[in-house]
Short mmCIF file of C-alpha atoms in Angstrom, two decimals:
data_model
loop_
_atom_site.label_atom_id
_atom_site.label_comp_id
_atom_site.label_asym_id
_atom_site.label_seq_id
_atom_site.Cartn_x
_atom_site.Cartn_y
_atom_site.Cartn_z
CA UNK A 142 237.80 64.39 165.90
CA UNK A 143 237.13 61.31 165.66
CA UNK A 144 235.66 58.45 163.45
CA UNK A 145 235.36 54.88 162.48
CA UNK A 146 237.74 54.60 159.45
CA UNK A 147 237.14 52.26 156.30
CA UNK A 148 238.12 52.79 153.26
CA UNK A 149 235.96 49.57 151.68
CA UNK A 150 233.68 50.92 150.66
CA UNK A 151 233.15 52.65 146.86
CA UNK A 152 230.00 53.53 145.60
CA UNK A 153 231.34 53.62 141.98
CA UNK A 154 232.65 50.31 142.21
CA UNK A 155 229.35 48.82 143.78
CA UNK A 156 226.98 50.47 141.30
CA UNK A 157 229.33 48.82 138.48
CA UNK A 158 228.71 45.48 139.89
CA UNK A 159 232.38 44.59 140.31
CA UNK A 160 233.19 41.98 143.36
CA UNK A 161 235.84 43.18 145.64
CA UNK A 162 237.20 39.44 147.12
CA UNK A 163 239.15 39.07 150.20
CA UNK A 164 238.80 39.34 153.99
CA UNK A 165 238.74 41.38 157.13
CA UNK A 166 241.40 41.66 160.05
CA UNK A 167 239.61 40.75 163.46
CA UNK A 168 241.46 43.33 165.44
CA UNK A 169 240.57 47.00 165.73
CA UNK A 170 243.51 50.09 165.25
CA UNK A 171 243.92 52.78 166.67
CA UNK A 172 245.44 56.04 165.13
CA UNK A 173 246.03 58.73 167.06
CA UNK A 174 248.19 62.11 166.33
CA UNK A 175 249.85 63.23 169.74
CA UNK A 176 252.17 66.19 170.99
CA UNK A 177 254.32 64.00 174.12
CA UNK A 178 258.19 63.65 175.73
CA UNK A 179 259.55 60.08 173.63
CA UNK A 180 262.45 59.01 175.18
CA UNK A 181 263.74 57.17 172.03
CA UNK A 182 263.29 60.61 170.11
CA UNK A 183 262.08 61.72 166.75
CA UNK A 184 264.79 60.17 164.51
CA UNK A 185 263.06 57.13 163.50
CA UNK A 186 260.10 55.35 163.65
CA UNK A 187 259.81 52.93 166.46
CA UNK A 188 257.51 49.42 166.73
CA UNK A 189 256.75 47.15 170.04
CA UNK A 190 255.56 43.89 169.23
CA UNK A 191 253.70 42.80 172.44
CA UNK A 192 251.33 40.26 173.99
CA UNK A 193 248.75 43.11 173.53
CA UNK A 194 249.58 43.70 170.08
CA UNK A 195 251.79 45.80 167.74
CA UNK A 196 252.43 49.26 168.76
CA UNK A 197 254.02 51.76 166.02
CA UNK A 198 255.39 55.26 166.75
CA UNK A 199 256.54 57.28 163.92
CA UNK A 200 257.59 61.29 164.52
CA UNK A 201 255.82 63.89 163.14
CA UNK A 202 256.87 67.80 162.33
CA UNK A 203 257.02 70.15 165.54
CA UNK A 204 257.17 67.93 168.21
CA UNK A 205 254.35 65.76 167.13
CA UNK A 206 254.00 61.70 167.27
CA UNK A 207 251.59 59.47 165.20
CA UNK A 208 250.40 56.42 167.12
CA UNK A 209 249.31 53.34 165.59
CA UNK A 210 248.44 50.46 167.42
CA UNK A 211 246.42 47.09 167.37
CA UNK A 212 243.76 46.71 169.92
CA UNK A 213 241.14 43.96 170.75
CA UNK A 214 238.35 46.01 170.72
CA UNK A 215 238.92 50.10 170.63
CA UNK A 216 236.83 52.24 171.78
CA UNK A 217 234.83 53.85 169.35
CA UNK A 218 236.28 57.01 170.26
CA UNK A 219 240.20 57.08 171.93
CA UNK A 220 240.57 59.59 174.45
CA UNK A 221 243.86 61.01 175.96
CA UNK A 222 243.18 59.06 179.04
CA UNK A 223 243.10 56.09 176.89
CA UNK A 224 245.90 56.82 174.78
CA UNK A 225 248.32 57.25 177.80
CA UNK A 226 247.28 54.15 179.05
CA UNK A 227 248.38 52.17 176.29
CA UNK A 228 251.71 53.75 175.79
CA UNK A 229 252.29 53.55 179.48
CA UNK A 230 251.23 49.42 179.39
CA UNK A 231 253.58 49.14 176.01
CA UNK A 232 256.28 51.13 176.13
CA UNK A 233 256.33 51.73 179.96
CA UNK A 234 258.62 55.07 180.90
CA UNK A 235 259.30 56.15 177.49
CA UNK A 236 256.22 58.26 176.67
CA UNK A 237 254.26 61.10 178.19
CA UNK A 238 251.75 62.37 176.35
CA UNK A 239 250.65 66.36 176.40
CA UNK A 240 248.31 66.32 174.14
CA UNK A 241 245.90 64.63 171.83
CA UNK A 242 245.60 66.36 168.20
CA UNK A 243 243.55 64.01 166.83
CA UNK A 244 242.29 60.33 167.16
CA UNK A 245 240.78 57.56 164.97
CA UNK A 246 239.23 53.93 165.50
CA UNK A 247 239.50 51.90 162.21
CA UNK A 248 239.59 48.65 160.79
CA UNK A 249 241.66 46.73 158.10
CA UNK A 250 240.83 44.73 155.00
CA UNK A 251 242.54 43.04 152.40
CA UNK A 252 240.50 42.93 149.30
CA UNK A 253 241.37 43.19 145.43
CA UNK A 254 238.61 44.22 143.43
CA UNK A 255 237.92 41.38 140.03
CA UNK A 256 238.19 43.39 137.38
CA UNK A 257 239.81 47.02 137.00
CA UNK A 258 237.18 47.84 133.91
CA UNK A 259 233.62 47.87 133.07
CA UNK A 260 233.18 49.40 130.04
CA UNK A 261 234.10 53.45 129.92
CA UNK A 262 234.88 52.72 133.50
CA UNK A 263 237.60 52.24 135.36
CA UNK A 264 239.30 51.85 139.30
CA UNK A 265 242.12 53.22 140.15
CA UNK A 266 243.83 53.03 144.60
CA UNK A 267 241.45 52.25 147.26
CA UNK A 268 237.93 51.64 144.83
CA UNK A 269 240.63 48.67 143.26
CA UNK A 270 242.46 47.84 146.12
CA UNK A 271 242.29 47.83 150.38
CA UNK A 272 245.21 46.61 152.49
CA UNK A 273 246.90 46.89 155.52
CA UNK A 274 249.05 49.72 156.14
CA UNK A 275 251.97 47.71 157.12
CA UNK A 276 254.99 49.08 154.98
CA UNK A 277 253.14 51.93 154.10
CA UNK A 278 252.53 51.25 150.45
CA UNK A 279 248.95 52.41 150.27
CA UNK A 280 249.91 55.58 148.42
CA UNK A 281 252.44 54.31 145.92
CA UNK A 282 250.03 51.92 144.70
CA UNK A 283 247.15 54.42 144.24
CA UNK A 284 249.50 57.03 142.87
CA UNK A 285 251.35 54.46 140.23
CA UNK A 286 247.46 53.10 139.01
CA UNK A 287 247.13 57.04 138.30
CA UNK A 288 250.23 57.07 136.26
CA UNK A 289 249.61 53.85 134.54
CA UNK A 290 246.17 54.76 133.75
CA UNK A 291 247.15 58.17 132.48
CA UNK A 292 249.57 56.05 130.18
CA UNK A 293 247.08 53.61 129.05
CA UNK A 294 244.43 56.60 128.18
CA UNK A 295 247.11 58.14 126.00
CA UNK A 296 247.93 54.98 124.64
CA UNK A 297 244.50 53.97 123.49
CA UNK A 298 245.27 50.59 125.35
CA UNK A 299 242.75 50.25 128.54
CA UNK A 300 242.72 47.13 128.95
CA UNK A 301 246.47 46.76 129.19
CA UNK A 302 245.61 49.27 132.48
CA UNK A 303 244.14 46.11 133.86
CA UNK A 304 246.82 43.45 133.18
CA UNK A 305 249.72 46.00 134.21
CA UNK A 306 248.33 46.88 137.81
CA UNK A 307 245.90 44.22 139.23
CA UNK A 308 248.90 41.94 139.69
CA UNK A 309 250.95 44.64 141.31
CA UNK A 310 247.65 45.06 143.87
CA UNK A 311 247.57 41.51 144.25
CA UNK A 312 251.35 41.06 145.37
CA UNK A 313 251.26 44.08 147.57
CA UNK A 314 247.87 42.60 149.18
CA UNK A 315 249.84 39.58 149.67
CA UNK A 316 252.85 41.11 151.39
CA UNK A 317 250.94 43.33 153.56
CA UNK A 318 248.51 40.64 154.91
CA UNK A 319 251.78 38.60 155.42
CA UNK A 320 253.43 41.37 157.55
CA UNK A 321 250.06 41.97 159.30
CA UNK A 322 249.48 38.43 160.26
CA UNK A 323 253.65 38.50 161.98
CA UNK A 324 252.95 41.53 163.90
CA UNK A 325 249.87 41.03 165.07
CA UNK A 326 250.08 37.31 165.76
CA UNK A 327 248.58 36.30 169.50
CA UNK A 328 250.26 32.68 169.57
CA UNK A 329 253.11 32.86 172.13
CA UNK A 330 255.39 30.62 170.41
CA UNK A 331 255.17 32.16 166.85
CA UNK A 332 255.78 35.65 168.89
CA UNK A 333 258.96 34.18 170.19
CA UNK A 334 260.19 33.09 166.92
CA UNK A 335 259.34 36.43 165.61
CA UNK A 336 261.27 38.67 168.39
CA UNK A 337 264.01 36.38 167.70
CA UNK A 338 264.49 36.68 164.44
CA UNK A 339 263.36 40.10 163.18
CA UNK A 340 266.58 41.37 164.82
CA UNK A 341 268.77 39.38 163.13
CA UNK A 342 267.49 39.75 159.51
CA UNK A 343 267.34 43.05 160.08
CA UNK A 344 271.59 42.94 160.13
CA UNK A 345 271.63 41.30 157.02
CA UNK A 346 272.02 44.61 153.90
CA UNK A 347 270.99 42.01 151.36
CA UNK A 348 267.99 41.75 153.21
CA UNK A 349 266.92 45.19 153.89
CA UNK A 350 267.90 46.57 150.66
CA UNK A 351 265.45 44.11 148.91
CA UNK A 352 262.66 44.44 151.37
CA UNK A 353 262.94 48.52 151.32
CA UNK A 354 263.01 47.70 147.44
CA UNK A 355 259.46 46.36 147.50
CA UNK A 356 258.21 48.84 150.10
CA UNK A 357 258.87 51.26 147.76
CA UNK A 358 257.07 49.46 144.99
CA UNK A 359 260.55 50.53 142.79
CA UNK A 360 260.10 46.52 141.46
CA UNK A 361 256.99 47.71 139.37
CA UNK A 362 257.96 50.68 137.77
#
């Protein structure tokens, strides 16, 4: 199954005339679920930074792996040969893809609705904000929107919903935008600085805890 993916569009938001301010990234992204033999094994997520782009390999149950990779211009329908070639070039000798289960090309936007309410209409989740998947915050942010909206409805404080949740969306979008720019930079000097600093910073316990807390959105409860 292949498809060009985008969470940019909301018919309800557009019909309400609510602006969706922000921008887009030039790179396309390949998303693929595969069955493969992977040398690092299934115990942790692997990130490979290279001149051609970022590659993320995440283990799934049953010997499956999810691959997310930035590609200057990915094909509309990434096939088995493309995925194999991608991994051979970016993580040589580590991956032997046996089956392509599912694949897609998608593009990423970073946008936040300029308001969450238009009369009786209230926005939540992707209709209110879209951003890079860096850090895996999209699901948490949408779930928290739903929880906060339920509390606002129960309390009769609908204006308080936007006041509580839109600043969180702005913060998440800003953080994921910075992470994406760092991960996908094509500047050789910046790549060198990134590749040198990241392993050092990753060994600082306080920074690891702070980043994990921010990405889990535990600061927004």
